[in-house]
Amino acid sequence: MKRLLPLALLLALPAIAPAAPAARQMEALGRGIVALKLEEQKIFVSWRVLGTDDEALAFNLYRASGNGPPVKLNTAPLLVSNFTDTTFDPALANAYFVRPVHTGREQAPSARFMIAAAAPARNYLSIPLAPPPGGTTPDGRSYSYTANDCSAADLDGDGDYEIILKWDPTNSKDNAFAGYAGRVFLDAYQLDGTRLWRIDLGQNIRAGAHYTQFLAYDFDGDGRAELMCKTADGTIDATGRILGDPSADWREPAGTVVPSRDHTDSTETKGGGRGASVEGRILRGPEYLTVFDGRTGAALATTDYLPARGQVSDWGDAYANRSDRMNAAVACLDGARPSAIFCRGYYTRSVLVAWDWRDGRLTRRWVFDSDDGTPGNEHYRGQGNHGLSIADVDGDGRDDIIYGACAIGSDGRGLYSTGLGHGDALHVSDLDPARAGLEVFAIHENVRHPHGTNLRDARTGEILWSKASPDVGRGLAADLDPRHPGYECWASGRGLTGLWNIKGEPISERKPRSCNFKIWWDGDFLSEILDGNRITKWNWEKETEEPLLIAEGCTSNNGTKSTPALCADLLGDWREEVILRTTDNKELRIFTTPIPTERRGYTLMHDPVYRLSIAWQNSAYNQPSHTGFYLGAETTAFPRPNITVAARP
């Protein structure tokens, strides 16, 4: 197809190399069995198929009622991983477990999932919360706490996921605005509601979507996940140990202004000129990167945070709107073991740093800096997003970083820059199964080119099609309509109407009300739409949305983004769960689908691209997760992943 962007810089690309033979390190998950009591005489049970399972592996499902012996519920081994039980006694406690069946022989039983006697009907698991106590800022304003973004990882090595929750103060700030913010806390919870630990990031980590990315992953391959995030003087780990100088307060005092290069958050200075308020901002002082033990929340290692702040004005302004734009992700840069990627800047200078946690040591792998003078790197300046994605785009078996309108290779060198500039949303997957490789659906803000939203080749950056709009706020790619191969795309922006197929052709004058999030929820391989506390199904014949879930008493996060605390395949079969907070912030609810399906697939968490997308989902403007393969209406089976699982500790 003819390229639509003659000004795009397509740097010299290496030939596609054969995939690395090494298998990806993944989590050794259990069966994740979950049971939902839907009504008096119906319990829906589902469990995991693993990416390492034989395709012919089947299951027997058992129920143990009261003190009685287990009873097998299926007459023939089950190839699908869900079952509806209508024969239980609701007056008794009922525990469910599965035994895999391989070549006719039963294997060891899974863990059990218990439904208490006379339990109420509900389609979610509950994690009770204890919000941190509120406080008062130096300028006398009080604040409290809301349960914000979550991530998931196996912190203790038992094969089940734990939930890591970020507590945001009600006065958290976007970088564009001055003002004091309360402290940020990170909690870890088991699925039964047990809180494992709490970390206090301290007064020198500002609260807001662009400051507090956290990565939960098994970085060293010991079967238990670690937590990595930016820290500062006064951070308190879960054992009470204080990092750096406990008395340091690097927040700028009230009334402080600096010269402003634009009118964002500007005010009149006492001298009559214009300036930007920096009250509550952190422009000075040390910054750290810390690895925490996932079991205990204890700090294991701390080093200087890179990329360093340096001179704030080097990033484009003097008040840290641009210098404190952070992103973070996990990537298998060697094709097998995970590394942490911590980033700074995307409006102007952009810097990415890769770190390894191996054998108790935190070491730097590489640095990419758009402004360090490396020939060609200058073309990556100003191309980043409020977020990023990770995938092997060049076919060499190692992960690359899709950093907005550009891509950085696994070796820390630039792959390409489109020159299209900053944007707020990004979707990377095999969106068009008719083409080889992966594609990127992207949008752009305040553009001066005709490509406000576009689809590009993920390896080369070639623009496959685009739509003109001067300012696109959000956009989404998901398979909604089985009549058209590949994903559908839509966006919110001036002049952008209706749905497009994956070739960019209009297929509907209408589109879903939201383009915030998607989810795999019902029994087919199409995606559903997740917005706020609602899941809806797109009716492609009527061109309307039909509700599947309204989570009463729950709400979403991050203002108009209306994002969940987390959307991920945490339990049961291959479909996703959604975590929402209750409106009083006293509970997380993990909603899991109650809809039977005849479709079989392994857990999405054993697809490398999807698993890594769960790690970066909390970074800046949260984006939905995608698989590394095409998962849509035409899918008949999941491709077998090249993975290995770490031994459980």
XYZ file of C-alpha atoms in Angstrom:
649
model
C 0.000 0.000 0.000
C 1.212 3.466 -0.795
C 2.783 5.300 2.103
C 0.814 8.341 3.185
C 3.576 10.012 5.146
C 6.392 11.236 2.909
C 8.014 13.125 5.792
C 8.315 10.052 8.002
C 11.842 9.147 8.939
C 12.357 5.434 8.330
C 15.847 4.628 9.532
C 17.832 1.748 8.108
C 16.189 -1.428 9.332
C 17.967 -4.705 9.992
C 16.806 -7.762 8.129
C 14.372 -9.913 10.057
C 16.464 -12.440 11.934
C 15.329 -15.918 12.912
C 13.523 -16.052 16.230
C 15.748 -16.735 19.193
C 15.518 -20.395 20.238
C 15.309 -19.571 23.948
C 11.881 -19.942 25.536
C 10.353 -17.030 27.453
C 10.408 -17.154 31.242
C 6.799 -17.127 32.497
C 5.017 -17.701 35.780
C 4.298 -21.230 37.062
C 0.585 -20.679 37.555
C -1.920 -22.945 39.230
C -5.326 -23.729 37.782
C -6.870 -20.510 39.126
C -10.184 -22.215 39.771
C -13.052 -19.882 40.640
C -16.719 -20.589 41.379
C -19.590 -18.094 41.273
C -22.947 -18.699 42.888
C -25.313 -17.119 40.400
C -28.655 -18.134 41.863
C -30.073 -20.681 44.284
C -29.355 -23.706 42.088
C -26.558 -22.625 39.778
C -22.815 -22.350 40.392
C -20.540 -21.461 37.480
C -16.992 -22.870 37.737
C -14.004 -22.107 35.501
C -10.287 -22.811 35.600
C -7.066 -22.257 33.677
C -5.617 -24.075 30.752
C -1.884 -23.335 30.806
C 0.287 -22.365 27.879
C 2.443 -25.418 28.619
C -0.491 -27.867 28.588
C -0.875 -30.472 25.902
C -3.641 -29.524 23.486
C -5.412 -32.817 24.282
C -5.297 -32.281 28.052
C -8.773 -32.637 29.579
C -10.192 -32.150 33.067
C -12.408 -33.796 35.628
C -14.278 -31.433 37.929
C -15.022 -32.419 41.516
C -17.223 -30.993 44.256
C -16.806 -31.741 47.946
C -19.946 -30.825 49.918
C -19.862 -30.443 53.676
C -17.795 -33.268 55.135
C -18.692 -35.673 52.344
C -16.298 -37.241 49.818
C -15.586 -35.487 46.514
C -18.037 -36.208 43.694
C -17.054 -36.015 40.020
C -19.509 -33.733 38.206
C -18.728 -34.521 34.551
C -19.428 -37.829 32.844
C -16.619 -37.505 30.279
C -13.377 -35.504 30.628
C -13.882 -31.843 29.776
C -11.868 -30.135 27.039
C -13.366 -26.733 27.819
C -12.461 -25.157 31.144
C -15.842 -24.123 32.506
C -18.878 -25.944 33.893
C -22.250 -25.042 35.394
C -23.211 -27.077 38.485
C -26.941 -27.384 39.201
C -26.805 -30.345 41.615
C -25.206 -28.825 44.731
C -26.846 -28.425 48.135
C -26.938 -24.694 48.951
C -27.228 -25.476 52.673
C -23.721 -26.988 52.647
C -20.299 -25.532 52.002
C -19.181 -26.598 48.533
C -15.542 -26.837 47.479
C -14.548 -27.275 43.832
C -11.315 -28.568 42.306
C -10.134 -30.069 39.013
C -7.846 -32.961 38.116
C -6.169 -32.757 34.707
C -6.537 -35.903 32.614
C -3.636 -36.860 30.335
C -3.688 -40.017 28.186
C -6.555 -41.289 30.298
C -4.839 -40.800 33.646
C -5.810 -38.271 36.274
C -3.106 -35.979 37.574
C -2.758 -34.141 40.879
C -5.726 -32.039 42.009
C -5.776 -28.270 41.814
C -6.276 -26.030 44.807
C -9.879 -25.844 45.994
C -12.289 -22.947 45.716
C -14.850 -22.800 48.512
C -18.362 -21.383 48.482
C -19.711 -21.112 52.002
C -23.044 -22.548 53.035
C -25.938 -20.182 52.270
C -23.526 -17.799 50.491
C -25.247 -14.967 48.609
C -25.312 -14.961 44.831
C -22.698 -12.616 43.327
C -20.325 -12.538 40.371
C -17.249 -11.070 42.040
C -14.599 -11.739 44.666
C -14.163 -9.169 47.415
C -10.921 -7.775 48.821
C -11.625 -5.598 51.882
C -9.492 -2.460 52.068
C -8.236 -0.217 54.839
C -7.490 3.172 53.265
C -4.467 5.068 54.618
C -5.375 7.880 56.991
C -5.884 11.240 55.297
C -3.774 14.271 56.013
C -3.278 18.006 55.609
C -0.919 19.713 53.171
C 1.465 22.498 54.260
C -1.028 25.056 52.927
C -3.733 23.713 55.242
C -5.826 21.649 52.804
C -7.077 18.244 53.863
C -7.142 15.139 51.703
C -8.195 11.491 51.885
C -7.443 8.429 49.737
C -8.935 6.557 46.793
C -8.011 3.093 45.585
C -6.386 3.684 42.213
C -4.422 1.551 39.748
C -3.598 -2.107 40.384
C -1.204 -4.665 38.997
C -0.962 -8.435 39.485
C 1.925 -10.822 40.088
C 2.668 -14.007 41.993
C 4.490 -12.461 44.929
C 4.848 -15.592 47.074
C 5.341 -18.284 44.429
C 2.191 -20.287 45.168
C 0.813 -20.142 41.614
C -1.903 -17.606 42.444
C -1.829 -13.906 41.682
C -1.603 -11.235 44.318
C -2.925 -7.722 43.709
C -0.723 -4.648 44.110
C -2.785 -1.506 44.704
C -1.735 2.131 44.481
C -3.474 4.502 46.908
C -3.815 7.988 45.443
C -4.575 11.030 47.602
C -7.597 13.046 46.557
C -5.262 15.957 45.795
C -3.066 14.068 43.322
C -1.918 16.301 40.492
C -1.377 16.129 36.775
C 2.039 17.507 35.877
C 0.468 20.573 34.276
C -0.792 21.813 37.657
C 1.015 23.087 40.712
C -0.035 22.337 44.279
C 0.783 20.031 47.149
C -0.197 16.368 46.942
C -0.431 13.770 49.680
C 1.762 10.703 49.897
C 1.343 7.645 47.665
C 1.044 4.175 49.205
C 1.413 0.731 47.620
C -0.371 -2.269 49.145
C -0.189 -5.985 48.314
C -3.194 -8.269 48.835
C -3.837 -11.955 48.424
C -7.064 -12.843 46.656
C -8.635 -13.888 49.974
C -8.247 -10.299 51.198
C -5.115 -10.756 53.328
C -2.914 -7.671 53.149
C 0.734 -8.662 52.839
C 2.396 -5.254 53.165
C 2.207 -1.510 52.669
C 4.942 0.760 51.261
C 4.891 4.532 51.847
C 6.598 6.333 48.953
C 7.040 9.421 51.114
C 6.532 13.143 50.668
C 9.173 13.465 47.933
C 7.288 11.352 45.387
C 4.508 13.497 43.958
C 1.113 11.873 43.490
C -0.296 11.677 39.971
C -0.632 9.392 36.957
C 2.705 10.451 35.466
C 4.918 10.090 38.561
C 4.176 6.737 40.163
C 4.506 3.836 37.715
C 5.237 0.534 39.453
C 6.327 -2.791 37.972
C 5.425 -6.139 39.549
C 7.209 -9.066 37.879
C 9.521 -11.987 38.581
C 12.663 -10.290 37.333
C 15.215 -12.821 38.614
C 13.390 -16.054 37.793
C 13.182 -17.416 41.338
C 9.422 -18.036 41.059
C 8.440 -14.990 43.125
C 7.786 -11.506 41.788
C 9.525 -8.329 42.867
C 8.230 -4.756 42.811
C 10.242 -1.956 41.210
C 9.415 1.746 41.278
C 10.821 5.241 41.638
C 11.537 6.230 45.258
C 13.052 9.206 47.071
C 14.255 10.522 50.415
C 11.708 9.451 53.015
C 10.298 6.390 51.242
C 9.425 3.801 53.901
C 9.486 0.128 52.979
C 7.050 -2.366 54.495
C 9.467 -3.243 57.312
C 9.749 0.392 58.443
C 13.151 1.053 56.892
C 13.500 4.631 55.586
C 15.379 5.295 52.373
C 17.695 8.276 52.043
C 17.330 11.313 54.300
C 14.183 10.868 56.430
C 13.923 14.591 57.211
C 14.343 15.912 53.654
C 11.450 17.839 52.139
C 12.133 18.752 48.525
C 8.663 20.162 47.787
C 8.696 23.741 46.579
C 7.017 26.106 49.075
C 3.848 28.072 48.419
C 4.233 31.191 46.291
C 7.287 30.004 44.374
C 7.224 30.750 40.645
C 9.659 30.159 37.806
C 9.793 31.580 34.267
C 7.141 30.028 32.064
C 7.654 29.244 28.384
C 3.926 28.733 27.830
C 0.681 29.647 29.533
C 0.026 26.282 31.207
C -0.562 26.921 34.898
C 0.962 30.399 34.568
C 0.369 33.264 36.974
C 1.457 36.855 37.416
C 4.706 37.198 39.340
C 5.208 39.959 41.879
C 7.397 41.773 39.367
C 4.588 41.961 36.867
C 5.939 39.322 34.450
C 4.427 35.946 33.760
C 5.645 32.872 35.584
C 4.639 29.308 36.432
C 3.780 28.308 39.967
C 5.838 25.398 41.283
C 4.162 25.113 44.683
C 4.317 21.476 45.797
C 6.405 20.387 42.823
C 9.703 18.574 43.305
C 12.421 20.190 41.204
C 15.471 19.248 43.279
C 16.806 16.450 45.405
C 17.904 12.865 44.784
C 15.752 10.334 42.966
C 16.081 6.586 43.455
C 15.045 3.314 41.866
C 14.260 0.556 44.358
C 13.646 -3.170 44.101
C 11.282 -4.482 46.797
C 10.789 -8.073 47.910
C 7.358 -9.183 46.741
C 6.709 -11.331 49.807
C 7.580 -8.781 52.457
C 7.730 -5.342 50.839
C 11.298 -4.938 52.114
C 13.714 -2.868 50.034
C 16.296 -5.184 48.458
C 18.371 -2.703 46.448
C 18.321 1.023 45.716
C 20.269 3.017 43.147
C 20.047 6.428 41.505
C 17.006 6.752 39.275
C 17.852 6.988 35.609
C 17.112 8.892 33.482
C 18.106 11.619 35.911
C 16.200 14.890 36.193
C 19.303 17.052 35.747
C 18.383 20.605 34.820
C 14.599 20.775 34.668
C 14.736 23.343 31.863
C 16.622 20.889 29.634
C 13.312 19.059 29.130
C 11.441 22.062 27.746
C 10.184 24.126 30.693
C 11.324 25.241 34.133
C 8.416 23.850 36.171
C 8.743 20.061 35.538
C 5.673 19.583 33.389
C 7.881 17.904 30.799
C 10.750 16.566 32.894
C 8.458 14.577 35.207
C 6.571 12.663 32.518
C 7.428 9.037 33.333
C 6.690 5.653 31.776
C 7.685 2.125 32.799
C 7.424 -1.392 31.385
C 8.853 -4.907 31.442
C 10.525 -6.401 28.351
C 12.458 -9.576 27.546
C 15.321 -7.814 25.841
C 17.382 -11.005 25.521
C 14.363 -13.021 24.391
C 14.154 -15.046 27.586
C 14.442 -13.099 30.836
C 12.646 -9.889 31.835
C 14.230 -6.471 32.212
C 12.689 -3.300 33.617
C 12.338 -0.225 31.411
C 12.072 3.159 33.132
C 11.552 6.247 30.997
C 11.418 10.014 31.253
C 10.048 12.556 28.823
C 8.086 12.438 25.588
C 7.018 15.979 24.664
C 10.642 16.918 23.991
C 13.678 14.955 25.171
C 12.953 11.235 25.606
C 15.165 8.863 27.600
C 14.679 5.129 28.200
C 16.831 3.052 30.561
C 16.851 -0.755 30.801
C 17.666 -2.486 34.099
C 18.320 -6.123 35.075
C 17.696 -7.662 38.501
C 19.822 -10.801 38.642
C 21.318 -12.693 41.608
C 20.568 -9.880 44.043
C 22.179 -7.184 41.881
C 20.544 -4.310 40.006
C 22.534 -3.451 36.877
C 21.984 -1.120 33.942
C 21.684 -2.782 30.532
C 21.475 0.268 28.243
C 20.344 3.897 27.881
C 18.584 5.467 24.897
C 18.615 9.283 24.888
C 17.120 11.344 22.071
C 19.390 14.266 23.004
C 22.744 12.601 23.672
C 24.194 13.409 20.259
C 24.015 9.883 18.836
C 23.436 10.320 15.083
C 19.760 9.749 14.301
C 18.550 9.862 17.892
C 17.385 13.446 17.492
C 14.519 12.187 15.337
C 13.021 10.432 18.368
C 12.638 13.669 20.275
C 8.998 14.530 21.039
C 7.593 11.243 19.738
C 6.499 9.620 23.001
C 3.045 8.911 24.441
C 1.359 8.927 27.822
C 2.149 5.228 27.814
C 4.043 2.624 25.824
C 3.776 -0.937 24.593
C 6.119 -3.923 24.414
C 6.341 -6.528 21.635
C 8.863 -8.192 19.357
C 8.193 -6.112 16.246
C 11.231 -7.082 14.135
C 11.016 -10.859 14.497
C 14.361 -11.452 16.211
C 12.786 -13.115 19.266
C 13.581 -10.176 21.554
C 11.214 -7.481 22.760
C 11.180 -3.931 21.454
C 9.627 -0.801 22.975
C 6.885 0.943 21.008
C 7.309 4.408 22.485
C 4.429 6.293 20.965
C 5.240 7.372 17.417
C 8.595 5.593 17.425
C 10.138 2.257 18.360
C 13.316 1.431 20.257
C 14.968 -1.934 19.647
C 15.889 -4.581 22.196
C 19.521 -3.403 22.021
C 18.628 0.161 23.004
C 18.967 1.569 19.487
C 16.255 3.301 17.523
C 14.283 1.194 15.052
C 12.251 3.977 13.456
C 10.534 7.275 14.114
C 7.412 8.262 12.176
C 7.718 11.924 13.129
C 3.991 12.081 13.925
C 4.509 13.273 17.493
C 2.827 12.790 20.832
C -0.455 10.933 21.447
C -2.662 9.686 24.268
C -3.479 6.124 23.167
C -1.642 3.247 21.517
C -2.661 -0.319 20.561
C -0.216 -2.988 19.382
C -1.166 -6.502 18.263
C -1.796 -8.572 15.163
C -4.694 -6.274 14.360
C -4.824 -7.329 10.707
C -4.432 -11.120 10.364
C -4.140 -10.767 6.579
C -0.768 -9.018 6.964
C 2.456 -10.499 8.265
C 3.629 -9.192 11.625
C 2.089 -6.748 14.070
C 0.367 -3.422 13.583
C 0.033 -0.249 15.666
C -3.176 1.774 15.888
C -2.298 5.227 17.189
C -3.760 8.680 17.725
C -2.067 12.073 17.993
C -2.716 15.298 19.852
C -2.493 18.840 18.425
C -1.167 17.618 15.086
C 0.104 19.630 12.132
C -0.194 16.776 9.665
C -3.078 14.798 8.138
C -2.572 11.659 10.246
C -4.513 12.382 13.451
C -5.297 8.689 13.766
C -3.592 5.937 11.804
C -2.583 2.316 11.426
C 1.084 1.569 10.863
C 3.363 -1.413 10.425
C 4.873 -2.125 13.844
C 8.268 -3.126 12.422
C 8.909 -0.356 9.916
C 6.596 2.480 10.938
C 5.049 2.558 7.443
C 1.669 4.296 7.568
C -0.928 1.888 6.164
C -3.844 4.316 6.414
C -4.774 7.420 8.324
C -7.626 9.822 9.093
C -7.230 13.556 9.379
C -8.145 15.354 12.594
C -6.375 18.245 14.296
C -6.593 16.815 17.830
C -7.521 13.227 18.747
C -8.117 12.496 22.430
C -8.731 8.752 22.567
C -8.853 5.783 20.216
C -9.429 2.043 20.435
C -8.881 -1.083 18.339
C -10.955 -4.201 19.040
C -12.751 -6.895 17.073
C -16.420 -5.979 17.424
C -17.969 -7.076 14.122
C -17.485 -10.647 12.818
C -18.523 -9.622 9.302
C -15.177 -7.863 8.766
C -11.833 -9.703 9.170
C -9.482 -8.127 11.664
C -10.057 -5.491 14.293
C -12.331 -2.483 14.078
C -10.989 0.967 15.003
C -12.596 4.179 16.199
C -11.518 7.403 17.844
C -12.721 10.626 19.424
C -11.620 13.705 17.532
C -12.957 16.475 15.348
C -14.296 15.069 12.083
C -13.896 11.407 13.125
C -17.172 9.513 12.912
C -18.243 5.890 12.885
C -16.308 2.635 12.818
C -13.549 1.637 10.402
C -12.454 -1.851 9.484
C -8.790 -2.742 9.724
C -8.224 -1.447 6.179
C -9.479 1.984 7.249
C -12.751 1.668 5.362
C -15.941 2.963 7.022
C -18.329 0.162 8.013
C -20.754 1.996 10.294
C -21.867 5.569 10.737
C -22.199 4.876 14.451
C -19.581 3.836 16.964
C -19.523 2.852 20.643
C -19.946 5.736 23.065
C -16.547 5.089 24.610
C -13.094 4.317 23.269
C -11.446 3.948 26.670
C -11.089 0.201 27.285
C -12.000 -3.224 25.969
C -12.359 -6.677 27.547
C -12.821 -10.323 26.543
C -15.882 -11.189 28.632
C -18.595 -13.276 26.977
C -18.305 -16.636 25.245
C -16.984 -15.667 21.796
C -13.595 -14.346 20.694
C -14.937 -10.859 19.953
C -14.099 -8.057 22.367
C -16.556 -6.232 24.567
C -16.410 -2.572 25.587
C -15.385 -1.630 29.123
C -16.088 1.900 30.306
C -16.455 2.982 33.910
C -18.428 0.307 35.749
C -20.121 -1.043 32.604
C -19.359 -3.812 30.117
C -21.348 -3.671 26.890
C -21.578 -5.758 23.724
C -21.599 -4.043 20.334
C -24.630 -5.182 18.343
C -23.232 -4.870 14.823
C -26.640 -5.292 13.210
C -28.440 -2.630 15.242
C -25.273 -0.530 15.737
C -25.999 -0.188 19.450
C -24.449 -1.319 22.728
C -26.110 -3.961 24.888
C -25.212 -4.118 28.600
C -23.602 -7.281 29.953
C -22.477 -5.996 33.365
C -23.310 -2.948 35.438
C -21.206 -3.081 38.597
C -23.508 -1.361 41.060
C -21.717 0.327 43.940
C -18.436 0.447 42.023
C -16.657 3.190 40.142
C -13.674 3.693 37.862
C -10.467 5.702 38.138
C -8.597 8.555 36.499
C -11.355 11.016 35.672
C -12.709 10.993 32.137
C -10.400 8.084 31.267
C -12.869 5.953 33.290
C -10.327 3.156 33.595
C -10.582 0.115 35.864
C -8.153 -0.544 38.670
C -7.032 -3.440 36.462
C -8.365 -5.527 33.587
C -6.498 -8.845 33.242
C -6.945 -12.609 32.978
C -6.444 -13.304 36.675
C -8.690 -16.332 37.300
C -10.542 -19.106 35.583
C -10.461 -19.617 31.826
C -8.952 -17.416 29.100
C -11.399 -14.536 29.557
C -10.546 -11.411 31.497
C -11.506 -10.127 34.919
C -12.064 -6.490 35.796
C -11.136 -4.987 39.172
C -13.140 -1.977 40.323
C -13.159 -0.083 43.602
C -16.316 0.500 45.556
C -17.442 4.098 45.799
C -16.459 4.237 49.490
C -12.936 2.878 48.775
C -13.428 0.129 51.342
C -13.329 -2.768 48.896
C -11.891 -4.009 45.622
C -14.244 -6.213 43.641
C -12.861 -8.667 41.103
C -15.613 -9.338 38.572
C -15.283 -12.550 36.586
C -17.538 -13.660 33.768
C -20.455 -16.007 34.573
C -21.122 -16.831 30.911
C -20.514 -20.420 29.675
C -18.384 -20.891 26.569
C -17.469 -23.796 24.337
C -14.271 -22.066 23.235
C -11.001 -23.270 24.701
C -7.856 -21.249 25.101
C -4.916 -21.120 27.465
C -4.652 -18.313 29.975
C -3.846 -15.020 28.285
C -1.165 -14.528 30.949
C 0.922 -17.160 29.154
C 0.984 -15.077 25.979
C 4.156 -12.972 26.347
C 2.805 -9.748 24.797
C -0.359 -9.897 26.898
C 1.498 -10.679 30.142
C 3.862 -7.757 29.646
C 0.920 -5.477 28.885
C -0.502 -6.214 32.329
C 2.790 -5.025 33.832
C 2.622 -1.688 31.967
C -1.156 -1.160 32.195
C -0.775 1.231 35.162
C 1.754 3.440 33.356
C 0.471 7.018 32.852
C -2.770 6.879 30.803
C -3.861 3.278 31.315
C -4.444 1.332 28.095
C -6.145 -2.046 27.551
C -4.080 -5.159 27.013
C -3.664 -6.973 23.717
C -2.324 -10.367 22.731
C 0.684 -10.940 20.520
C -1.482 -12.991 18.153
C -4.776 -12.244 16.439
C -7.622 -13.019 18.835
C -10.930 -12.292 17.143
C -13.905 -13.721 15.313
C -11.802 -15.812 12.913
C -9.649 -17.379 15.654
C -10.011 -21.164 15.908
C -7.147 -21.935 18.299
C -4.468 -20.043 20.201
C -0.930 -20.482 18.800
C 1.280 -22.453 21.123
C 3.625 -20.098 23.003
C 7.371 -20.720 23.246
C 7.584 -20.408 27.024
C 9.071 -22.075 30.045
C 7.921 -21.681 33.619
C 10.147 -21.127 36.617
C 10.149 -23.811 39.292
C 8.062 -22.871 42.288
C 10.168 -21.978 45.315
